[in-house]
XYZ file of C-alpha atoms in Angstrom:
636
model
C 253.040 -189.360 -38.996
C 254.473 -187.935 -35.776
C 258.189 -188.713 -35.493
C 259.919 -189.946 -32.332
C 263.503 -189.777 -31.120
C 264.612 -193.394 -31.408
C 267.734 -192.802 -29.304
C 269.657 -189.905 -27.862
C 273.372 -189.421 -28.391
C 275.289 -188.465 -25.258
C 277.116 -185.136 -25.172
C 280.469 -186.931 -25.030
C 279.726 -189.129 -28.042
C 278.190 -186.260 -30.003
C 281.288 -184.115 -29.534
C 283.553 -187.047 -30.430
C 281.664 -187.603 -33.703
C 281.738 -183.903 -34.462
C 285.491 -183.585 -33.918
C 286.594 -186.789 -35.667
C 284.244 -187.130 -38.648
C 285.437 -184.186 -40.748
C 288.798 -183.000 -42.105
C 290.019 -179.577 -41.048
C 289.445 -177.071 -43.877
C 292.665 -175.321 -44.830
C 290.971 -172.034 -45.627
C 292.850 -168.768 -45.259
C 292.405 -165.135 -46.129
C 294.674 -162.114 -46.229
C 293.393 -159.095 -44.330
C 294.783 -155.670 -43.340
C 296.679 -155.745 -40.076
C 294.316 -153.078 -38.719
C 291.400 -155.517 -39.148
C 293.110 -158.518 -37.554
C 292.072 -158.114 -33.899
C 290.823 -161.426 -32.503
C 291.847 -163.440 -35.570
C 294.169 -166.457 -35.626
C 297.407 -166.349 -37.619
C 297.422 -168.942 -40.415
C 301.137 -168.790 -41.268
C 304.199 -167.692 -39.276
C 304.901 -163.967 -39.470
C 308.551 -162.884 -39.786
C 310.041 -159.425 -39.443
C 310.738 -157.863 -42.859
C 313.336 -155.498 -41.394
C 315.476 -154.843 -38.336
C 313.953 -152.525 -35.715
C 315.579 -150.231 -35.001
C 317.790 -150.408 -38.058
C 320.477 -148.208 -36.446
C 321.378 -147.247 -32.887
C 319.129 -144.516 -31.469
C 319.246 -142.160 -28.513
C 316.969 -143.291 -25.705
C 317.128 -139.926 -23.879
C 317.552 -136.223 -24.619
C 321.180 -135.271 -23.987
C 324.622 -135.514 -25.525
C 326.202 -138.439 -27.355
C 329.712 -139.060 -26.115
C 332.594 -141.474 -26.276
C 332.442 -143.336 -22.981
C 336.257 -143.465 -22.670
C 336.335 -139.667 -22.648
C 334.200 -139.587 -19.471
C 336.526 -141.648 -17.304
C 337.566 -139.843 -14.143
C 334.453 -137.674 -13.827
C 333.056 -137.543 -10.268
C 331.316 -135.393 -7.685
C 334.597 -133.823 -6.613
C 336.126 -133.764 -10.091
C 333.950 -132.217 -12.816
C 335.039 -133.149 -16.312
C 334.638 -130.861 -19.333
C 333.673 -132.505 -22.634
C 334.285 -130.785 -25.928
C 333.813 -133.839 -28.196
C 330.067 -134.599 -28.182
C 326.937 -134.508 -30.329
C 323.640 -132.991 -29.135
C 320.827 -135.582 -29.528
C 317.128 -135.910 -28.736
C 315.219 -139.086 -27.975
C 314.955 -141.180 -31.135
C 317.832 -139.465 -32.976
C 320.405 -141.599 -34.765
C 323.649 -141.901 -32.771
C 326.463 -140.428 -34.886
C 329.321 -142.809 -35.729
C 332.057 -143.006 -33.116
C 329.861 -142.286 -30.097
C 328.821 -145.117 -27.782
C 326.893 -143.491 -24.905
C 324.353 -140.783 -24.129
C 324.386 -138.580 -21.044
C 321.001 -137.126 -20.071
C 320.867 -133.373 -20.470
C 319.864 -132.930 -16.803
C 323.157 -134.608 -15.768
C 325.205 -131.971 -17.572
C 326.045 -128.294 -17.136
C 326.451 -126.300 -20.327
C 329.669 -124.298 -20.339
C 329.905 -122.263 -23.538
C 330.772 -124.655 -26.349
C 331.356 -127.498 -23.887
C 329.500 -129.523 -21.250
C 330.677 -130.342 -17.734
C 329.774 -133.723 -16.208
C 330.306 -135.226 -12.725
C 329.666 -138.904 -13.532
C 331.288 -141.256 -16.039
C 329.144 -142.838 -18.768
C 329.109 -146.588 -19.382
C 329.318 -147.954 -22.933
C 325.803 -148.277 -24.407
C 324.264 -146.014 -21.748
C 320.856 -144.619 -22.864
C 321.248 -146.043 -26.357
C 318.822 -148.313 -28.179
C 321.153 -150.551 -30.180
C 320.278 -151.619 -33.718
C 318.017 -154.683 -33.632
C 317.142 -154.200 -29.955
C 313.403 -154.825 -30.690
C 313.700 -157.388 -33.464
C 316.055 -158.334 -36.263
C 315.134 -158.991 -39.863
C 313.931 -162.541 -40.431
C 313.108 -163.261 -36.786
C 309.702 -164.737 -35.865
C 307.108 -162.167 -34.801
C 303.983 -164.322 -34.454
C 303.795 -168.124 -34.686
C 301.116 -169.974 -36.585
C 297.977 -170.278 -34.451
C 298.577 -167.065 -32.467
C 295.442 -165.166 -31.401
C 296.044 -161.544 -32.345
C 295.626 -158.936 -29.585
C 295.415 -155.154 -29.801
C 299.030 -154.539 -28.784
C 300.241 -157.216 -31.211
C 298.846 -155.018 -33.985
C 300.930 -152.092 -32.736
C 304.090 -154.187 -32.963
C 303.187 -155.479 -36.424
C 302.652 -151.942 -37.660
C 306.012 -150.877 -36.180
C 307.724 -153.646 -38.124
C 306.122 -152.525 -41.386
C 303.722 -155.462 -41.692
C 300.547 -154.251 -43.420
C 298.663 -157.497 -44.119
C 298.276 -160.878 -42.446
C 297.197 -164.339 -43.495
C 294.583 -165.602 -41.013
C 292.423 -168.686 -40.622
C 288.774 -168.712 -41.611
C 285.977 -171.052 -42.685
C 282.843 -170.516 -44.714
C 279.572 -171.252 -42.931
C 276.205 -171.421 -44.658
C 273.196 -170.784 -42.404
C 269.664 -171.726 -43.433
C 266.603 -170.510 -41.524
C 263.507 -172.663 -42.068
C 259.917 -172.331 -40.948
C 256.709 -171.069 -42.530
C 255.975 -169.081 -39.359
C 259.158 -166.973 -39.596
C 259.395 -163.335 -40.644
C 262.673 -161.467 -41.216
C 264.149 -158.917 -38.853
C 262.367 -155.591 -39.214
C 258.952 -157.106 -39.950
C 256.427 -157.102 -37.117
C 255.136 -160.654 -36.647
C 251.431 -161.341 -36.802
C 249.557 -163.940 -34.734
C 251.378 -167.269 -34.934
C 254.475 -165.681 -36.490
C 257.893 -165.058 -34.976
C 260.934 -162.986 -35.961
C 263.740 -165.208 -37.248
C 266.597 -164.656 -34.798
C 268.394 -167.976 -34.310
C 270.487 -167.640 -37.447
C 271.319 -164.035 -36.550
C 272.707 -165.301 -33.231
C 274.663 -168.000 -35.045
C 276.132 -165.549 -37.526
C 277.385 -162.982 -35.021
C 278.730 -165.699 -32.693
C 280.670 -167.538 -35.404
C 281.768 -164.354 -37.190
C 283.439 -163.307 -33.930
C 285.505 -166.502 -34.090
C 286.752 -165.592 -37.573
C 284.234 -167.428 -39.759
C 282.584 -165.979 -42.846
C 278.883 -166.691 -42.490
C 276.297 -166.476 -45.240
C 272.650 -166.409 -44.120
C 270.295 -167.671 -46.778
C 266.722 -166.371 -47.133
C 264.031 -167.964 -44.963
C 262.907 -171.297 -46.403
C 259.318 -172.359 -45.711
C 258.385 -175.862 -44.521
C 258.651 -177.583 -47.885
C 260.878 -180.652 -48.352
C 261.922 -179.776 -51.896
C 262.853 -176.208 -51.006
C 264.779 -177.353 -47.927
C 266.568 -180.005 -49.986
C 267.697 -177.457 -52.580
C 268.853 -174.993 -49.903
C 270.893 -177.703 -48.159
C 272.417 -178.954 -51.411
C 273.623 -175.515 -52.489
C 274.822 -174.520 -48.999
C 276.862 -177.714 -48.597
C 278.488 -177.202 -51.986
C 279.578 -173.639 -51.185
C 280.609 -173.873 -47.530
C 282.758 -175.792 -45.064
C 279.950 -176.056 -42.498
C 276.177 -175.762 -42.751
C 273.774 -174.821 -39.969
C 270.068 -175.314 -40.588
C 267.736 -173.756 -38.064
C 264.442 -175.359 -36.956
C 262.830 -178.399 -38.510
C 264.911 -180.619 -36.219
C 262.225 -181.608 -33.708
C 259.794 -184.519 -33.941
C 256.781 -182.666 -35.319
C 254.810 -183.480 -38.435
C 256.417 -180.632 -40.416
C 260.016 -181.110 -39.284
C 261.706 -182.311 -42.483
C 265.387 -181.633 -41.832
C 266.414 -185.145 -40.757
C 264.673 -186.723 -43.741
C 266.244 -184.280 -46.194
C 269.756 -184.732 -44.770
C 269.385 -188.501 -45.074
C 268.289 -188.155 -48.686
C 271.340 -186.027 -49.574
C 273.965 -187.695 -47.379
C 274.182 -189.386 -43.976
C 272.451 -188.533 -40.700
C 274.962 -189.335 -37.940
C 272.510 -188.755 -35.095
C 269.219 -187.026 -34.378
C 268.674 -186.074 -30.764
C 271.297 -185.435 -28.117
C 271.009 -185.864 -24.337
C 271.482 -182.139 -23.698
C 269.086 -179.578 -22.256
C 268.230 -177.241 -23.769
C 269.141 -178.585 -27.208
C 267.707 -182.103 -27.342
C 266.481 -181.928 -31.007
C 269.973 -181.131 -32.348
C 271.174 -183.313 -35.225
C 274.417 -183.893 -37.093
C 274.693 -185.033 -40.684
C 277.124 -185.216 -43.600
C 276.435 -183.898 -47.092
C 279.264 -184.047 -49.611
C 281.756 -184.577 -46.791
C 280.623 -181.361 -45.072
C 279.134 -181.270 -41.560
C 275.507 -180.201 -41.277
C 274.262 -179.186 -37.827
C 270.537 -178.949 -37.208
C 269.662 -176.199 -34.713
C 266.542 -176.521 -32.555
C 263.919 -173.834 -33.047
C 263.717 -172.694 -29.425
C 266.194 -169.826 -28.858
C 267.936 -171.084 -25.700
C 268.249 -174.552 -27.233
C 269.741 -172.979 -30.361
C 272.178 -170.977 -28.208
C 273.374 -174.170 -26.523
C 273.986 -175.916 -29.843
C 275.726 -172.883 -31.351
C 278.056 -172.556 -28.360
C 278.689 -176.186 -27.416
C 278.748 -177.740 -30.903
C 279.224 -175.262 -33.757
C 281.623 -173.105 -31.722
C 283.502 -176.167 -30.490
C 283.939 -177.430 -34.055
C 285.356 -174.107 -35.249
C 287.717 -174.027 -32.281
C 288.801 -177.583 -33.165
C 289.482 -176.307 -36.695
C 291.832 -173.690 -35.278
C 289.695 -170.567 -35.183
C 289.593 -168.176 -32.242
C 287.836 -169.639 -29.199
C 284.843 -167.782 -27.828
C 285.790 -165.960 -24.640
C 284.679 -167.529 -21.378
C 286.093 -167.079 -17.906
C 285.561 -169.912 -15.373
C 284.994 -168.827 -11.785
C 284.183 -171.122 -8.831
C 280.890 -170.154 -7.163
C 278.385 -171.576 -4.702
C 274.798 -172.017 -5.831
C 272.467 -169.522 -4.204
C 269.417 -171.758 -4.706
C 268.883 -175.490 -5.303
C 269.033 -176.634 -8.923
C 267.383 -179.797 -10.258
C 268.253 -181.632 -13.452
C 267.055 -184.661 -15.398
C 269.294 -187.653 -14.827
C 271.048 -188.676 -18.029
C 271.006 -185.179 -19.577
C 273.866 -182.700 -19.639
C 272.180 -179.441 -18.779
C 273.376 -175.883 -19.371
C 271.716 -173.116 -17.422
C 272.144 -169.335 -17.406
C 273.510 -168.026 -14.113
C 273.950 -164.609 -12.508
C 277.128 -164.320 -10.456
C 277.915 -161.801 -7.732
C 280.224 -161.508 -4.760
C 278.597 -161.295 -1.329
C 281.233 -160.720 1.320
C 284.182 -162.924 0.403
C 282.172 -165.583 -1.434
C 281.094 -165.753 -5.075
C 277.485 -166.914 -5.495
C 275.660 -168.059 -8.603
C 271.896 -167.687 -9.043
C 270.244 -169.782 -11.753
C 267.945 -167.892 -14.118
C 264.830 -169.230 -15.821
C 265.576 -172.409 -17.761
C 262.715 -172.396 -20.263
C 264.002 -172.968 -23.813
C 262.071 -169.954 -25.142
C 262.942 -167.249 -22.601
C 265.859 -165.395 -24.170
C 265.859 -162.794 -21.385
C 267.316 -165.503 -19.150
C 270.650 -165.226 -20.958
C 270.328 -161.455 -21.321
C 269.903 -161.113 -17.542
C 272.637 -163.650 -16.737
C 276.369 -162.970 -16.765
C 277.441 -166.593 -17.112
C 276.344 -170.196 -17.510
C 276.922 -173.484 -15.713
C 277.032 -177.128 -16.764
C 275.257 -179.865 -14.821
C 276.724 -183.240 -15.894
C 274.449 -186.058 -17.039
C 275.063 -188.386 -14.040
C 273.798 -185.701 -11.624
C 270.157 -185.009 -10.725
C 270.942 -181.514 -9.511
C 272.723 -179.676 -6.738
C 271.689 -178.364 -3.353
C 272.055 -174.695 -2.471
C 275.630 -174.011 -1.422
C 277.131 -176.575 -3.825
C 280.370 -175.381 -5.393
C 280.794 -175.502 -9.174
C 282.367 -173.544 -12.013
C 280.377 -170.865 -13.823
C 281.675 -169.630 -17.166
C 281.383 -165.862 -17.186
C 280.223 -164.265 -20.417
C 281.249 -160.752 -19.350
C 284.323 -158.980 -18.034
C 285.247 -160.689 -14.731
C 286.041 -157.284 -13.201
C 282.325 -156.394 -13.276
C 281.573 -159.110 -10.708
C 283.156 -156.952 -8.003
C 280.569 -154.261 -8.805
C 277.579 -156.599 -9.070
C 274.646 -156.450 -6.657
C 272.962 -159.848 -6.446
C 269.235 -159.869 -5.644
C 266.942 -162.844 -5.003
C 263.186 -162.444 -4.684
C 260.274 -160.859 -6.561
C 260.973 -159.044 -9.800
C 259.165 -155.832 -10.742
C 259.755 -153.212 -13.468
C 260.880 -150.829 -10.706
C 264.093 -152.874 -10.485
C 264.685 -152.342 -14.190
C 264.630 -148.566 -13.701
C 266.946 -148.889 -10.703
C 269.243 -151.080 -12.791
C 269.431 -148.398 -15.500
C 270.523 -145.776 -12.980
C 272.946 -148.194 -11.327
C 274.646 -148.948 -14.638
C 275.297 -145.228 -15.124
C 277.176 -145.345 -11.805
C 279.254 -148.407 -12.754
C 277.093 -150.863 -10.775
C 275.455 -154.005 -12.115
C 272.210 -155.414 -10.731
C 271.587 -159.118 -11.332
C 268.472 -160.712 -9.930
C 266.741 -164.076 -9.715
C 262.946 -164.334 -9.664
C 262.799 -166.712 -6.701
C 259.731 -165.247 -4.976
C 259.409 -163.971 -1.428
C 260.215 -167.326 0.154
C 263.203 -167.973 -2.105
C 264.531 -164.496 -1.457
C 264.357 -164.889 2.307
C 266.010 -168.300 2.128
C 268.813 -166.726 0.072
C 269.183 -164.062 2.743
C 269.476 -166.744 5.404
C 272.275 -168.365 3.391
C 273.916 -164.954 2.824
C 273.868 -165.799 -0.884
C 272.493 -162.441 -2.041
C 272.912 -158.805 -1.095
C 269.178 -158.193 -0.709
C 265.768 -159.782 -1.355
C 263.127 -157.736 -3.203
C 259.724 -158.626 -1.697
C 256.078 -157.782 -2.323
C 254.147 -157.376 0.941
C 250.392 -156.881 0.469
C 248.412 -155.323 3.333
C 246.543 -158.511 4.319
C 249.767 -160.494 4.718
C 251.795 -158.172 6.938
C 251.483 -160.402 9.980
C 252.023 -163.642 8.062
C 255.093 -162.199 6.351
C 256.493 -161.023 9.681
C 255.870 -164.376 11.328
C 257.442 -166.249 8.422
C 260.576 -164.103 8.515
C 260.977 -164.494 12.266
C 260.537 -168.257 11.978
C 263.762 -168.484 9.998
C 266.783 -168.970 12.208
C 269.164 -166.013 12.153
C 266.706 -163.683 10.393
C 266.067 -161.107 13.150
C 268.583 -158.539 11.967
C 266.763 -157.441 8.822
C 266.425 -153.944 7.432
C 263.896 -152.966 4.771
C 264.430 -150.396 2.035
C 261.108 -149.145 0.695
C 261.054 -149.024 -3.109
C 257.448 -148.132 -3.931
C 253.804 -148.759 -3.200
C 251.849 -150.679 -5.837
C 248.093 -151.012 -6.306
C 246.799 -154.572 -6.611
C 243.399 -155.482 -7.916
C 241.232 -157.456 -10.298
C 242.271 -157.432 -13.944
C 239.726 -158.550 -16.532
C 238.869 -158.075 -20.195
C 235.356 -156.862 -19.310
C 234.153 -155.032 -16.192
C 233.635 -157.425 -13.285
C 230.556 -157.364 -11.071
C 231.180 -158.137 -7.357
C 228.374 -160.709 -7.355
C 229.880 -162.580 -10.312
C 233.244 -163.511 -8.780
C 232.243 -167.131 -8.284
C 231.442 -167.511 -12.001
C 234.877 -166.501 -13.253
C 237.923 -168.563 -14.171
C 240.849 -167.146 -12.202
C 244.616 -167.080 -12.630
C 246.841 -166.415 -9.634
C 250.501 -166.106 -8.782
C 252.534 -168.623 -6.827
C 251.651 -168.951 -3.142
C 255.167 -168.033 -2.039
C 254.671 -164.491 -3.363
C 252.150 -163.652 -0.594
C 249.946 -161.932 -3.208
C 247.433 -164.830 -3.211
C 246.409 -163.592 0.247
C 244.749 -160.674 -1.546
C 242.697 -163.179 -3.520
C 241.932 -165.157 -0.362
C 240.801 -161.984 1.417
C 238.672 -161.006 -1.565
C 236.863 -164.355 -1.515
C 236.455 -164.202 2.257
C 234.980 -160.711 2.135
C 232.531 -161.922 -0.513
C 231.633 -165.041 1.547
C 232.770 -167.250 -1.304
C 234.104 -170.777 -1.006
C 237.166 -171.291 -3.290
C 235.885 -174.818 -3.996
C 232.786 -173.364 -5.685
C 234.802 -171.436 -8.275
C 234.877 -172.736 -11.870
C 238.581 -173.297 -11.269
C 241.832 -171.452 -10.729
C 243.264 -172.348 -14.088
C 246.938 -172.176 -13.192
C 249.611 -170.338 -11.240
C 252.134 -167.980 -12.784
C 255.214 -166.195 -11.529
C 254.396 -162.489 -11.766
C 251.740 -159.806 -12.138
C 252.744 -159.361 -15.765
C 252.113 -163.069 -16.398
C 248.668 -162.795 -14.765
C 247.722 -159.894 -17.043
C 249.047 -161.737 -20.107
C 246.963 -164.827 -19.264
C 243.805 -162.727 -18.857
C 244.426 -160.850 -22.108
C 244.956 -164.146 -23.957
C 241.655 -165.528 -22.657
C 243.261 -168.281 -20.606
C 241.405 -166.903 -17.583
C 238.535 -164.486 -17.035
C 240.211 -162.533 -14.248
C 243.250 -162.411 -12.007
C 244.879 -160.412 -9.244
C 247.747 -158.240 -10.532
C 249.144 -154.733 -10.332
C 247.446 -151.745 -11.917
C 250.545 -151.217 -14.035
C 250.428 -154.756 -15.458
C 246.691 -154.505 -16.180
C 246.907 -151.116 -17.894
C 249.886 -152.231 -19.967
C 247.615 -154.916 -21.462
C 244.611 -152.619 -21.845
C 242.603 -154.553 -19.226
C 239.914 -153.341 -16.861
C 241.175 -152.864 -13.310
C 239.432 -152.675 -9.925
C 241.647 -151.793 -6.966
C 241.503 -154.254 -4.049
C 244.592 -153.557 -1.900
C 247.975 -151.871 -1.758
C 251.218 -153.807 -2.002
C 254.600 -152.596 -0.777
C 257.737 -153.354 -2.762
C 260.690 -153.655 -0.377
C 264.332 -154.687 -0.387
C 265.008 -156.901 2.638
C 268.632 -157.203 3.728
C 270.753 -157.913 6.764
C 271.361 -154.718 8.758
C 275.189 -154.893 8.451
C 274.764 -154.906 4.673
C 273.679 -151.250 4.889
C 277.364 -150.446 5.443
C 278.433 -152.256 2.268
C 279.676 -149.664 -0.277
C 277.582 -151.215 -3.075
C 274.381 -151.100 -1.020
C 275.136 -147.600 0.252
C 275.525 -146.479 -3.353
C 272.295 -148.245 -4.308
C 270.388 -146.649 -1.432
C 271.544 -143.216 -2.553
C 270.114 -143.964 -5.997
C 266.796 -145.142 -4.512
C 266.510 -141.919 -2.525
C 267.345 -139.735 -5.511
C 264.763 -137.730 -7.412
C 265.853 -139.294 -10.703
C 264.688 -142.742 -9.568
C 261.338 -141.433 -8.348
C 260.816 -139.620 -11.635
C 261.644 -142.818 -13.554
C 259.057 -144.754 -11.520
C 256.356 -142.200 -12.225
C 257.122 -142.354 -15.945
C 257.021 -146.151 -15.880
C 253.674 -146.563 -14.164
C 251.407 -145.680 -11.260
C 253.805 -146.161 -8.327
C 253.417 -144.544 -4.909
C 256.805 -142.961 -4.139
C 255.897 -141.033 -0.985
C 258.044 -143.363 1.153
C 260.595 -144.433 -1.453
C 264.035 -144.703 0.133
C 262.760 -145.100 3.698
C 264.753 -147.667 5.689
C 263.451 -149.435 8.771
C 264.529 -152.369 10.902
C 262.645 -155.440 12.020
C 262.276 -155.816 15.806
C 264.806 -158.166 17.356
C 262.078 -160.088 19.201
C 258.756 -161.463 17.902
C 256.777 -159.303 20.342
C 256.193 -155.724 19.270
C 253.921 -153.496 17.238
C 252.349 -154.677 14.016
C 254.589 -154.340 11.016
C 253.432 -151.410 8.920
C 254.198 -151.329 5.221
C 257.631 -152.998 5.268
C 258.741 -153.244 8.862
C 258.367 -151.929 12.351
C 258.317 -148.184 12.974
C 260.662 -148.879 15.880
C 263.749 -148.835 13.720
C 263.458 -145.975 11.228
C 266.862 -145.023 9.790
């Protein structure tokens, strides 16, 4: 029988149950001080000795009795015969109460002449100046930092008692294979519990990952029973949805109590919370981004509530670069790329599919859309929680438009120079709209030959968009990709896949049909639209379509047949003043460099003859036809 979610627990109620239903485990461990970075102190730490134990010289010079220096001045040099020569860190001999720096003295045989009196305690570190024996060094609950460890070592503290918990993690699913094994058709590498382990280990937990358990109720029951007995918290991955082979909820109920199954959170809806032997059991969804949400917002929150180190996150107020929609009644978490354009921080939402892990890899933060909200318009201000060093945002180049592997190679070179490229796959139209809002540095665009005029007209139709410059990245061949060679007279008998209309590339398909005198309505059907050339090639390879228009590189990467139809130009569109921005100037130098061109040629069949060329769009609609990426009237 197919299961259904009878009701969904709100995020607020789910977190309340999680925080209030379980006692805090009082689990501690003693570790070497050198291994304590990022851990939380479980018991107060007191100094075992006074530091320094005796008074020490703070400068190289002579130890003196301050009363003997009275009367010394610029016009009245004073000769001292009662002194002790000391270096920095030496013990001050008894009877002396000041140190005069050696550069403030003149050696005179067995004596020293001075021209300034010394004050009592001058240049001396008194005993106990740093800390005295028995004084508190670190309070209970302190998060240990690198320089704390230096102080602890100075005070002779070699070991620390820190907080920890034991977490048992169970991967389930007959389709899973372990890391290091190449999955076959219908299989997938088990990664959710790896994510959970490294995330919770970083908070100070001790995680134990059990072997993969196949979809068998008895085996899952035994794994849960033993994990709950040995740990303070249990995470069980997959088996939490409403499918016919999702047994986790049933097994938890048979061993203990299921507090809820299903939470009004996206991604993460199938999450469940149960109790076995008084221990919390969290069911992770199988989809990676959904699992990430549950690990961060629930498992991580519980460990933080128990006193372990919080996961680092840095809130920064940004404006949304593009509109974001959300389902009313669901708290939604979405990966976001943040950059600074001018004086404003902008956030660009990445793909929100629950399977696409590259969305979080490409992002440098995440945002929360509350349940009562159906989304936000572009320009709305909200907090994004950065998942990287905030200082990198100042060196981030934010792009909005069409993604291509050429950007990946440019990003590699940029990272070597201390720059970070973050991009959103918003298409040509989305990129130009972002440019109009000044919410990105530049918009990568694909301009096929047949759509030069339409692209130019579209750009000029946008208010305030007549100051654009275009940086040429590369030329790309577009054509028909198919599993078998395609005959020109058989085009109307094929099932086609195409990219979104806002990418301009469908004009190649339109021109192809027009040249063949074919009516699109007579085709067996354009099966669906996808977001990139790579997705077109993947759909053709998988048999979801007979043919599609994509780049030669995408077709050859999938081993498909390819027939060239047109050339496409990959360009970075940006406002002309942006060419003076130091980040863009640095990026342009990389584009024009031989290393980038060589990387493109290694990656695929790119035309780099004009790579790095910059041209401007005419200020008025009238003018010569735009060639390649812009008008020849404004070559830079």
